[in-house]
Structures are given as structure tokens and as C-alpha cells.
Coordinates of C-alpha atoms and ligand atoms in Angstrom, one line a residue:
X63 CA -22.2 -19.9 -12.4
X64 CA -19.8 -18.8 -9.7
X65 CA -19.9 -21.6 -7.1
X66 CA -19.0 -19.1 -4.4
X67 CA -22.5 -17.7 -4.4
X68 CA -24.6 -20.8 -4.9
X69 CA -26.2 -20.4 -1.5
X70 CA -26.8 -16.7 -1.9
X71 CA -29.6 -16.6 -4.4
X72 CA -33.1 -15.7 -3.3
X73 CA -36.6 -16.6 -4.6
X74 CA -36.5 -13.8 -7.2
X75 CA -33.1 -15.0 -8.4
X76 CA -31.0 -12.1 -7.1
X77 CA -27.7 -12.3 -5.3
X78 CA -28.1 -11.9 -1.5
X79 CA -25.4 -10.5 0.8
X80 CA -25.8 -11.2 4.5
X81 CA -29.4 -12.3 3.7
X82 CA -30.2 -9.0 2.0
X83 CA -31.2 -8.7 -1.6
X84 CA -28.3 -7.0 -3.4
X85 CA -30.6 -5.3 -5.9
X86 CA -32.6 -3.8 -3.0
X87 CA -29.4 -2.5 -1.6
X88 CA -28.4 -1.0 -4.9
X89 CA -31.8 0.6 -5.3
X90 CA -31.9 1.9 -1.7
X91 CA -28.3 3.1 -1.3
X92 CA -27.2 3.7 -4.9
X93 CA -24.1 2.4 -6.7
X94 CA -21.2 2.1 -6.6
X95 CA -21.8 0.5 -3.2
X96 CA -19.5 -1.5 -0.9
X97 CA -21.4 -4.2 1.0
X98 CA -20.0 -6.4 3.8
X99 CA -21.4 -9.7 4.9
X100 CA -20.7 -9.2 8.6
X101 CA -21.3 -12.8 9.5
X102 CA -18.5 -13.8 7.3
X103 CA -16.1 -11.4 9.1
X104 CA -17.2 -12.8 12.5
X105 CA -16.8 -16.3 11.2
X106 CA -13.2 -15.8 10.1
X107 CA -12.1 -14.2 13.3
X108 CA -13.7 -17.1 15.2
X109 CA -12.0 -19.7 12.9
X110 CA -8.6 -18.1 13.7
X111 CA -9.3 -18.1 17.5
X112 CA -10.5 -21.7 17.4
X113 CA -7.2 -22.9 16.1
X114 CA -5.3 -21.3 19.0
X115 CA -7.8 -22.6 21.5
X116 CA -7.4 -26.1 20.2
X117 CA -3.7 -25.8 20.3
X118 CA -3.9 -24.4 23.8
X119 CA -1.4 -21.5 23.3
X120 CA -1.7 -17.9 24.4
X121 CA -2.5 -15.8 21.4
X122 CA -3.9 -12.6 19.9
X123 CA -5.7 -12.3 16.6
X124 CA -4.9 -8.8 15.7
X125 CA -7.0 -7.5 12.8
X126 CA -4.7 -5.5 10.5
X127 CA -7.2 -2.6 10.1
X128 CA -5.5 -1.0 7.1
X129 CA -7.4 -3.6 5.1
X130 CA -10.6 -1.8 6.0
X131 CA -10.8 0.7 8.8
X132 CA -14.1 2.2 9.9
X133 CA -15.8 2.7 13.3
X134 CA -18.2 -0.1 12.6
X135 CA -15.4 -2.5 11.6
X136 CA -13.5 -1.8 14.8
X137 CA -16.8 -2.4 16.7
X138 CA -17.2 -5.8 15.1
X139 CA -13.5 -6.8 15.7
X140 CA -13.8 -5.7 19.3
X141 CA -17.0 -7.6 19.8
X142 CA -15.4 -10.7 18.5
X143 CA -12.5 -10.4 20.9
X144 CA -9.9 -9.5 18.3
X145 CA -7.0 -7.1 18.9
X146 CA -6.2 -4.7 16.1
X147 CA -3.2 -3.2 14.3
X148 CA -3.2 0.5 13.4
X149 CA -0.6 2.3 11.3
X150 CA -1.6 5.9 11.6
X151 CA -3.1 8.5 13.9
X152 CA -6.2 8.3 11.7
X153 CA -6.7 4.6 12.3
X154 CA -6.0 5.0 16.0
X155 CA -8.5 7.9 16.1
X156 CA -11.1 5.7 14.4
X157 CA -10.5 2.9 16.8
X158 CA -10.8 5.3 19.7
X159 CA -14.1 6.6 18.3
X160 CA -15.3 3.0 18.1
X161 CA -14.5 2.4 21.8
X162 CA -11.9 -0.2 20.8
X163 CA -10.0 -1.3 24.0
X164 CA -6.6 0.5 23.7
X165 CA -4.7 -2.3 25.4
X166 CA -5.6 -4.5 22.4
X167 CA -4.1 -2.0 19.9
X168 CA -0.7 -2.4 18.3
X169 CA 0.8 0.6 16.5
X170 CA 2.8 -0.2 13.4
X171 CA 4.7 1.8 10.8
X172 CA 8.1 2.5 9.4
X173 CA 7.9 6.2 10.0
X174 CA 5.6 7.0 12.8
X175 CA 5.6 10.7 13.5
X176 CA 6.3 12.2 16.9
X177 CA 2.7 13.3 17.1
X178 CA 1.5 9.8 16.3
X179 CA 3.8 8.3 19.0
X180 CA 2.6 10.9 21.4
X181 CA -1.0 10.0 20.7
X182 CA -0.3 6.3 21.1
X183 CA 1.5 6.9 24.4
X184 CA -1.2 9.2 25.8
X185 CA -4.0 6.8 24.8
X186 CA -2.0 3.9 26.3
X187 CA -2.1 1.6 23.3
X188 CA -1.1 -2.0 24.1
X189 CA 2.1 -2.2 22.0
X190 CA 4.3 -0.1 19.8
X191 CA 5.8 -2.2 17.1
X192 CA 9.3 -0.6 16.8
X193 CA 10.6 -0.5 13.3
X194 CA 13.9 1.4 13.3
X195 CA 16.5 3.2 15.4
X196 CA 15.1 6.6 14.8
X197 CA 11.9 5.5 16.3
X198 CA 13.6 4.2 19.4
X199 CA 15.0 7.7 20.1
X200 CA 11.7 9.4 19.1
X201 CA 9.7 7.1 21.4
X202 CA 12.1 7.6 24.2
X203 CA 11.7 11.4 23.9
X204 CA 7.9 11.1 23.9
X205 CA 7.9 8.7 26.9
X206 CA 10.2 11.0 28.9
X207 CA 8.2 14.1 28.1
X208 CA 5.0 12.3 29.2
X209 CA 6.7 10.5 32.1
X210 CA 5.2 7.3 30.7
X211 CA 6.1 3.7 29.9
X212 CA 4.9 1.4 27.1
X213 CA 5.1 -2.2 25.8
X214 CA 7.1 -2.6 22.7
X215 CA 8.0 -5.3 20.2
X216 CA 10.8 -5.3 17.6
X217 CA 9.9 -5.7 14.0
X218 CA 12.6 -7.7 12.1
X219 CA 13.1 -8.6 8.5
X220 CA 13.6 -12.4 8.5
X221 CA 15.0 -12.4 5.0
X222 CA 12.3 -14.6 3.6
X223 CA 10.7 -13.9 0.2
X224 CA 7.3 -15.5 0.0
X225 CA 6.2 -16.3 -3.5
X226 CA 3.9 -13.5 -4.3
X227 CA 3.6 -10.4 -6.4
X228 CA 6.7 -8.2 -5.9
X229 CA 4.8 -5.2 -4.4
X230 CA 3.4 -7.5 -1.7
X231 CA 6.8 -8.6 -0.4
X232 CA 7.9 -7.1 2.9
X233 CA 10.0 -9.7 4.6
X234 CA 13.0 -10.0 2.3
X235 CA 16.3 -8.3 3.4
X236 CA 16.0 -5.4 1.0
X237 CA 12.9 -4.0 2.6
X238 CA 11.9 -0.6 4.1
X239 CA 10.4 -2.4 7.1
X240 CA 12.1 -3.6 10.3
X241 CA 15.5 -4.3 11.6
X242 CA 17.9 -6.4 9.6
X243 CA 19.1 -9.6 11.3
X244 CA 22.3 -10.7 9.6
X245 CA 24.0 -7.4 10.0
X246 CA 23.3 -7.3 13.7
X247 CA 20.8 -4.4 13.6
X248 CA 18.2 -6.4 15.4
X249 CA 20.6 -7.3 18.2
X250 CA 21.6 -3.7 18.7
X251 CA 18.0 -2.6 18.8
X252 CA 17.3 -5.2 21.4
X253 CA 20.1 -3.8 23.6
X254 CA 18.8 -0.3 23.2
X255 CA 15.3 -1.3 24.2
X256 CA 16.4 -3.5 27.1
X257 CA 18.5 -0.6 28.4
X258 CA 15.5 1.7 28.4
X259 CA 13.4 1.4 31.6
X260 CA 10.4 3.1 29.9
X261 CA 10.1 0.4 27.2
X262 CA 8.9 -3.0 28.1
X263 CA 10.2 -5.5 25.6
X264 CA 7.6 -8.1 24.8
X265 CA 9.1 -9.9 21.8
X266 CA 9.6 -10.2 18.1
X267 CA 7.5 -9.4 15.0
X268 CA 7.8 -10.3 11.4
X269 CA 5.4 -9.8 8.5
X270 CA 6.7 -11.6 5.4
X271 CA 4.2 -10.3 2.8
X272 CA 0.6 -10.4 1.6
X273 CA -1.7 -12.7 -0.4
X274 CA 0.7 -15.6 0.3
X275 CA -0.4 -19.1 -0.7
X276 CA 2.5 -21.2 0.4
X277 CA 2.8 -22.6 4.0
X278 CA 6.5 -22.7 3.6
X279 CA 7.2 -19.0 3.9
X280 CA 5.3 -18.8 7.2
X281 CA 7.0 -21.9 8.6
X282 CA 10.4 -20.5 7.7
X283 CA 9.6 -17.2 9.3
X284 CA 8.2 -18.8 12.4
X285 CA 11.3 -20.9 12.8
X286 CA 13.5 -17.9 12.1
X287 CA 11.8 -15.9 14.9
X288 CA 12.3 -18.7 17.4
X289 CA 16.0 -18.9 16.3
X290 CA 16.4 -15.2 17.0
X291 CA 14.6 -15.5 20.3
X292 CA 16.9 -18.4 21.3
X293 CA 20.0 -16.4 20.4
X294 CA 18.7 -13.5 22.4
X295 CA 18.2 -15.7 25.4
X296 CA 21.8 -17.0 25.0
X297 CA 23.5 -13.7 24.1
X298 CA 21.4 -11.1 25.8
X299 CA 19.8 -13.0 28.7
X300 CA 16.5 -11.9 27.3
X301 CA 13.5 -14.3 26.8
X302 CA 10.9 -13.2 24.4
X303 CA 7.3 -13.7 25.6
X304 CA 5.5 -12.9 22.4
X305 CA 6.2 -14.0 18.8
X306 CA 4.1 -12.2 16.2
X307 CA 4.2 -13.8 12.7
X308 CA 2.2 -11.0 11.0
X309 CA -0.5 -11.6 8.4
X310 CA -0.6 -12.2 4.7
X311 CA -2.7 -15.3 4.5
X312 CA -3.9 -15.6 0.9
X313 CA -7.5 -15.6 -0.2
X314 CA -9.3 -16.8 -3.3
X315 CA -10.0 -14.0 -5.8
X316 CA -10.5 -16.0 -9.0
X317 CA -11.2 -19.6 -10.0
X318 CA -7.4 -20.2 -10.5
X319 CA -6.6 -19.4 -6.9
X320 CA -6.5 -22.4 -4.5
X321 CA -5.4 -21.1 -1.2
X322 CA -5.6 -23.1 2.0
X323 CA -8.1 -22.0 4.5
X324 CA -6.6 -19.0 6.4
X325 CA -6.7 -20.9 9.7
X326 CA -4.6 -23.8 8.1
X327 CA -1.7 -21.3 7.8
X328 CA -2.1 -20.6 11.5
X329 CA -2.1 -24.3 12.4
X330 CA 1.2 -24.8 10.6
X331 CA 2.7 -21.7 12.2
X332 CA 1.8 -22.9 15.7
X333 CA 3.1 -26.4 15.0
X334 CA 6.4 -24.9 13.8
X335 CA 6.8 -22.6 16.8
X336 CA 5.9 -25.4 19.2
X337 CA 8.4 -27.8 17.7
X338 CA 11.2 -25.3 17.3
X339 CA 10.7 -24.1 20.9
X340 CA 10.7 -27.7 22.2
X341 CA 14.0 -28.4 20.3
X342 CA 15.6 -25.5 22.0
X343 CA 14.0 -25.9 25.3
X344 CA 12.5 -22.5 24.9
X345 CA 9.2 -21.7 26.6
X346 CA 6.3 -21.6 24.2
X347 CA 5.6 -17.9 23.7
X348 CA 2.3 -16.1 23.1
X349 CA 1.7 -16.4 19.4
X350 CA 0.1 -13.3 17.7
X351 CA -1.2 -13.1 14.1
X352 CA -2.2 -10.0 12.1
X353 CA -4.6 -11.0 9.4
X354 CA -6.2 -8.3 7.4
X355 CA -7.2 -9.5 4.0
X356 CA -8.4 -12.9 5.1
X357 CA -10.8 -11.4 7.6
X358 CA -12.5 -8.8 5.4
X359 CA -11.6 -9.6 1.8
X360 CA -14.0 -12.5 1.1
X361 CA -16.8 -10.7 3.1
X362 CA -16.8 -7.7 0.8
X363 CA -18.7 -7.0 -2.4
X364 CA -18.7 -3.9 -4.7
X365 CA -22.0 -3.3 -6.5
X366 CA -21.9 -1.4 -9.7
X367 CA -24.5 -0.3 -12.3
X368 CA -23.7 -1.2 -15.9
X369 CA -23.5 1.8 -18.3
X370 CA -21.8 2.3 -21.7
X371 CA -20.2 -0.3 -23.9
X372 CA -17.6 -0.1 -26.6
X373 CA -17.3 -2.7 -29.3
X374 CA -14.4 -2.8 -31.7
X375 CA -14.6 -5.6 -34.4
X376 CA -12.3 -8.4 -33.5
X377 CA -11.5 -7.1 -30.1
X378 CA -12.8 -7.8 -26.6
X379 CA -15.5 -5.2 -25.8
X380 CA -15.2 -2.7 -23.0
X381 CA -18.1 -2.7 -20.6
X382 CA -18.2 0.3 -18.3
X383 CA -19.6 0.6 -14.8
X384 CA -20.2 3.6 -12.5
X385 CA -17.2 3.0 -10.3
X386 CA -13.6 2.0 -10.9
X387 CA -10.1 2.8 -9.6
X388 CA -11.5 5.4 -7.1
X389 CA -13.2 2.6 -5.1
X390 CA -10.9 -0.2 -6.0
X391 CA -7.4 0.6 -7.2
X392 CA -5.9 -2.8 -6.8
X393 CA -6.4 -4.0 -10.4
X394 CA -4.6 -0.8 -11.6
X395 CA -2.1 -0.8 -8.8
X396 CA -0.9 -4.3 -8.9
X397 CA -2.8 -6.2 -11.5
X398 CA -5.1 -7.8 -8.9
X399 CA -7.7 -10.1 -10.4
X400 CA -11.3 -10.3 -9.5
X401 CA -14.5 -12.0 -10.6
X402 CA -17.7 -10.2 -11.3
X403 CA -21.2 -11.6 -11.5
X404 CA -24.6 -10.3 -12.6
X405 CA -26.2 -9.6 -9.3
X406 CA -29.7 -9.4 -10.7
X407 CA -29.3 -12.9 -12.3
X408 CA -26.2 -14.7 -11.1
X409 CA -27.3 -17.9 -12.8
X410 CA -27.5 -16.4 -16.3
X411 CA -25.1 -18.1 -18.6
X412 CA -21.9 -16.3 -19.3
X413 CA -21.5 -15.7 -23.1
X414 CA -18.8 -13.1 -23.5
X415 CA -15.4 -11.9 -22.5
X416 CA -15.2 -8.3 -21.5
X417 CA -12.9 -5.7 -20.2
X418 CA -14.8 -4.4 -17.2
X419 CA -13.9 -0.8 -17.3
X420 CA -14.3 1.9 -14.7
X421 CA -15.4 5.5 -15.3
X422 CA -12.1 7.2 -14.4
X423 CA -10.0 9.0 -17.0
X424 CA -7.2 6.5 -17.2
X425 CA -6.8 3.7 -19.7
X426 CA -5.5 1.6 -16.8
X427 CA -8.8 1.9 -15.0
X428 CA -10.0 -1.7 -15.9
X429 CA -11.5 -3.5 -12.9
X430 CA -11.4 -7.0 -14.4
X431 CA -11.0 -9.0 -17.5
X432 CA -13.8 -11.4 -17.0
X433 CA -16.6 -13.4 -18.5
X434 CA -20.2 -12.2 -18.2
X435 CA -23.6 -13.1 -19.4
X436 CA -25.4 -10.8 -21.8
X437 CA -25.9 -7.6 -19.8
X438 CA -27.6 -4.3 -20.5
X439 CA -27.3 -0.8 -19.1
X440 CA -28.9 -0.6 -15.7
X441 CA -28.0 -4.2 -14.7
X442 CA -26.2 -4.5 -11.4
X443 CA -22.8 -6.2 -11.3
X444 CA -21.2 -7.5 -8.1
X445 CA -17.5 -7.8 -7.9
X446 CA -16.6 -10.5 -5.4
X447 CA -14.0 -10.5 -2.6
X448 CA -13.4 -6.8 -2.6
X449 CA -13.5 -6.3 1.1
X450 CA -9.7 -5.8 1.7
X451 CA -7.8 -2.8 0.5
X452 CA -10.7 -1.6 -1.6
X453 CA -12.5 1.1 0.3
X454 CA -9.5 1.7 2.5
X455 CA -7.5 2.7 -0.6
X456 CA -10.4 4.7 -2.1
X457 CA -9.8 8.1 -3.5
X458 CA -11.6 11.1 -4.9
X459 CA -9.7 10.9 -8.2
X460 CA -11.6 12.8 -10.9
X461 CA -13.6 14.3 -8.0
X462 CA -15.8 11.3 -7.8
X463 CA -17.4 10.9 -4.3
X464 CA -16.4 7.8 -2.5
X465 CA -19.2 5.1 -2.2
X466 CA -21.2 4.3 0.8
X467 CA -20.4 1.2 2.8
X468 CA -23.2 -1.0 4.1
X469 CA -23.0 -3.8 6.7
X470 CA -25.5 -6.6 6.0
X471 CA -26.2 -9.4 8.6
X472 CA -29.1 -11.7 9.2
X473 CA -31.3 -10.0 6.6
X474 CA -30.7 -6.5 7.9
X475 CA -28.6 -3.7 6.3
X476 CA -27.1 -0.6 7.8
X477 CA -25.1 2.2 6.3
X478 CA -21.8 2.3 8.2
X479 CA -20.0 4.9 6.0
X480 CA -22.2 7.4 4.2
X481 CA -21.7 8.1 0.5
X482 CA -19.8 11.3 0.0
X483 CA -21.8 14.2 -1.4
X484 CA -20.6 16.8 -3.9
X485 CA -20.5 19.2 -1.1
X486 CA -18.2 16.9 0.8
X487 CA -15.8 17.0 -2.2
X488 CA -15.3 20.7 -1.8
X489 CA -15.5 21.0 2.0
X490 CA -11.8 21.5 2.4
X491 CA -11.4 23.8 -0.5
X492 CA -10.8 27.5 0.1
X493 CA -11.3 30.1 -2.6
X494 CA -8.2 31.9 -3.7
X495 CA -8.5 35.6 -3.1
X496 CA -6.7 37.4 -5.8
Ligands
PLP510 C1 -0.6 -5.3 6.0 C2 -0.1 -5.9 7.2 C3 -0.8 -7.0 7.7 C4 -2.0 -7.7 7.0 O1 -1.7 -8.2 5.8 P1 -2.9 -9.0 5.1 O2 -2.2 -9.5 3.8 O3 -4.0 -8.1 4.9 O4 -3.3 -10.2 6.0 C5 -0.3 -7.6 8.9 N1 0.8 -7.1 9.5 C6 1.5 -6.0 9.0 C7 2.7 -5.5 9.7 C8 1.1 -5.4 7.8 O5 1.8 -4.4 7.3

């Protein structure tokens, strides 16, 4: 049995999530269903904060909300004292609707539109994470027009490739994100921002990738950021107050994954920054992190109902469920691996290898290659650790409605995103008058 859920089996032998029987959830709200154990979200935010408190440094734990953005999620993050990253007008709007404190919002993105920058300026977000020269000019235009000022950070590409799947690498030199360092772009960007009285330069940002398991990449990035900050103090008489090392802390998806606890990465980052700062007689800056996956990934479960099955002699059978790439595209998009368990009997012995197939019309719509017990149509399967980049990447492909999202905590469940209806699917359509 999957050891992750040992403590989540109730008296009738069902998987529980946030103290709620998963089969009751499936019955009441239907499948496919996304369920979050809210306590686990809170727990991870607190674990990150604790490390900073223990190390006695100024900090911000900025939840990278692209991992899962919803009003309820911003509410929980806000309640836990987290900051948040947004990357679009839509995420910013959702955070606003949640009453998220705007001063704790950072606006990211490699091609923010003028309208998005305008919204960010008018709503007084805490920081604009400037990504490129075009954005410096665009932001200046918006600030002048609105006679406003704003805090900014510069995103740089530290030239570090963390060992991870290629699509998850964002910190190497050949990247669409941020200012290059070696060629002097970052220095030039600094000069431009310092010369602009409407932009208050707070510091430096780098995000080296996602689902990273090695400490090394983070330590190198942290050291590199201090190195740049030191050179900026020397050459530009500018002392960075904030160093943001991004997110990307890897989580366990399958038995073969052995990540450190997310907060262990942060410990190492703080140690590196402290020692590199001390070596250079540089004041210890505020240290910000931007975890997304590690906060919501392990807290999420996708519940599916088992349907058809295809057996071909000598081959691994295909077992189909009522969801798939429309609610979790990660397996199809970057061969992400997941484990699935039989929610109505997690202790039942696994006896077969299956291709767990979705219902979408693509051969690549396989959610997992996994081992399962003997299952029959109507059984409920739970995919584990689906909380990050699952629902947030959901689509209406094949005109399937997106699932509902439920928050479960202390034995109580609440729908926080309603299931789409068939009517929702056509509500933007207009008939063509010929
Ligand atoms: C996506 C992203 C994150 C979060 O990454 P995770 O792997 O989910 O922790 C943090 N910072 C930036 C800039 C990002 O683009």
C-alpha cells in the first residue's frame, strides 16, 4: 500500500482527505473532482516561515499562484501570512477578489502587457518583477501616465542549469526569462531603473527551474545573486535590499522520488546567502522565496471514476477514467509521473500494471503507468500529489467541463470552484448569422 496515505484511512476502509471520506466527496460532488487538504497547504507555508524565523532573517514566502490560483487559495495564503506571485491580469484580478493585500503581491512575466502593468500600478501591487528592457520603457510610460511610483526588482538569468526535465529549466543562459548577466544586460537594466525616479529598485530575482531535487543549484544561484549584488555595490553604488531566489523545490510524486523537505532547500539557501554576504561584508538582505508546487502539490488529489477497460493479449491493459488531460495535462505535456490508489480500498493488494487512460481523444492522454489492485467500473481512484499545475492548466478540450474543486479541512468539505456545466461550455459562443 502507498505509505503516503497510511494515516488517511477511515473505519470503513476509505481514503480520507482533510478528514473527509473521499468516497462521500465523489458521491456528493461527482468526478472527476479535485480535492485539497487545506491543512497540508497551511502546514507547508508555516514550515517555510519557521525556517526564516529560526534563521532570523527578513523574508517573504511568496506563493507562486500559477500552481493553483483561485479565490479560496489566495484567501488561505493571505491568512497564513504568505505573499503571492501573479503572472497575469487574471491572477491579479482573482487575488483582488479574494481581498489579498496588494502590497504583498509581486507581478511576474516575460511579456506583461501595458494593460496588465496599468492594472498593477493602479492597484498598487507590492513589486513589479522586471524581466526585460521593453518592460522598463512600458512601465515608465504607465507610471508617467498615472503619475505613480512602484517598487521593482530585476529578474536575471544566473546561467545555472538545475538537473531537471528540460521544459522546467528557466535559469540557464539560453532562456526567455530575465536579463543576461555575462553580456552586461543586467547592469544596463540596473542603470536604467536607478535613473528612473518612479521606480524604486529593491533587488534581484532569479528562478532557476522547477521540480529541482539538488541543493546545489539553489546554492549556486544564491551565491551568484550575492556576487551580482556585491558588484552592483562596487560599480553602481547600489546596495540591494532584497534577494529573491525563486521557487522550484521538488516534491515526491512517485516512490522513486526522494526529495529533501522543501524547507531544507530554504535552509541551505539562507546559509549560502549569509556566508557569501559575510565574506563580502555585504549586509544580509531580505530573502524571498516563491514556492508554488511545494505548497499545493502534495495537498491535492484528483478523484476519478473507473470506466472502460481494454485488454490486448500480451500487453499492458488500458484502464480508463472519466477525466484525463483536460484536468491534468502534465503527464501528456512533460511525461510527469503520478501514483494512483483505489480510494474505496487503498489497502487492497496491487495485482496488475495498467496504463491509466483518460477519456480524451488523444493517444497521449495517459495519466499514469501504474500498478493497481483488481478494480471494476464504478470504483474511485485517487491520483496523488496533483495539486500543482493540474487544475491551473485545465482546459475544455473535447468540450469537457472542468471539474469542481473542493477544500477539505478538519472533517469539513466546501466547494471552492464549481464544476462547469454544459451551459458554461457554450456561454461565450455566438451563433453565426449567415
Ligand atoms: C513557476 C515559478 C515559481 C514556482 O515554481 P514551483 O516549481 O512551482 O515552486 C516561482 N517563481 C517563478 C518566477 C516562477 O515562474
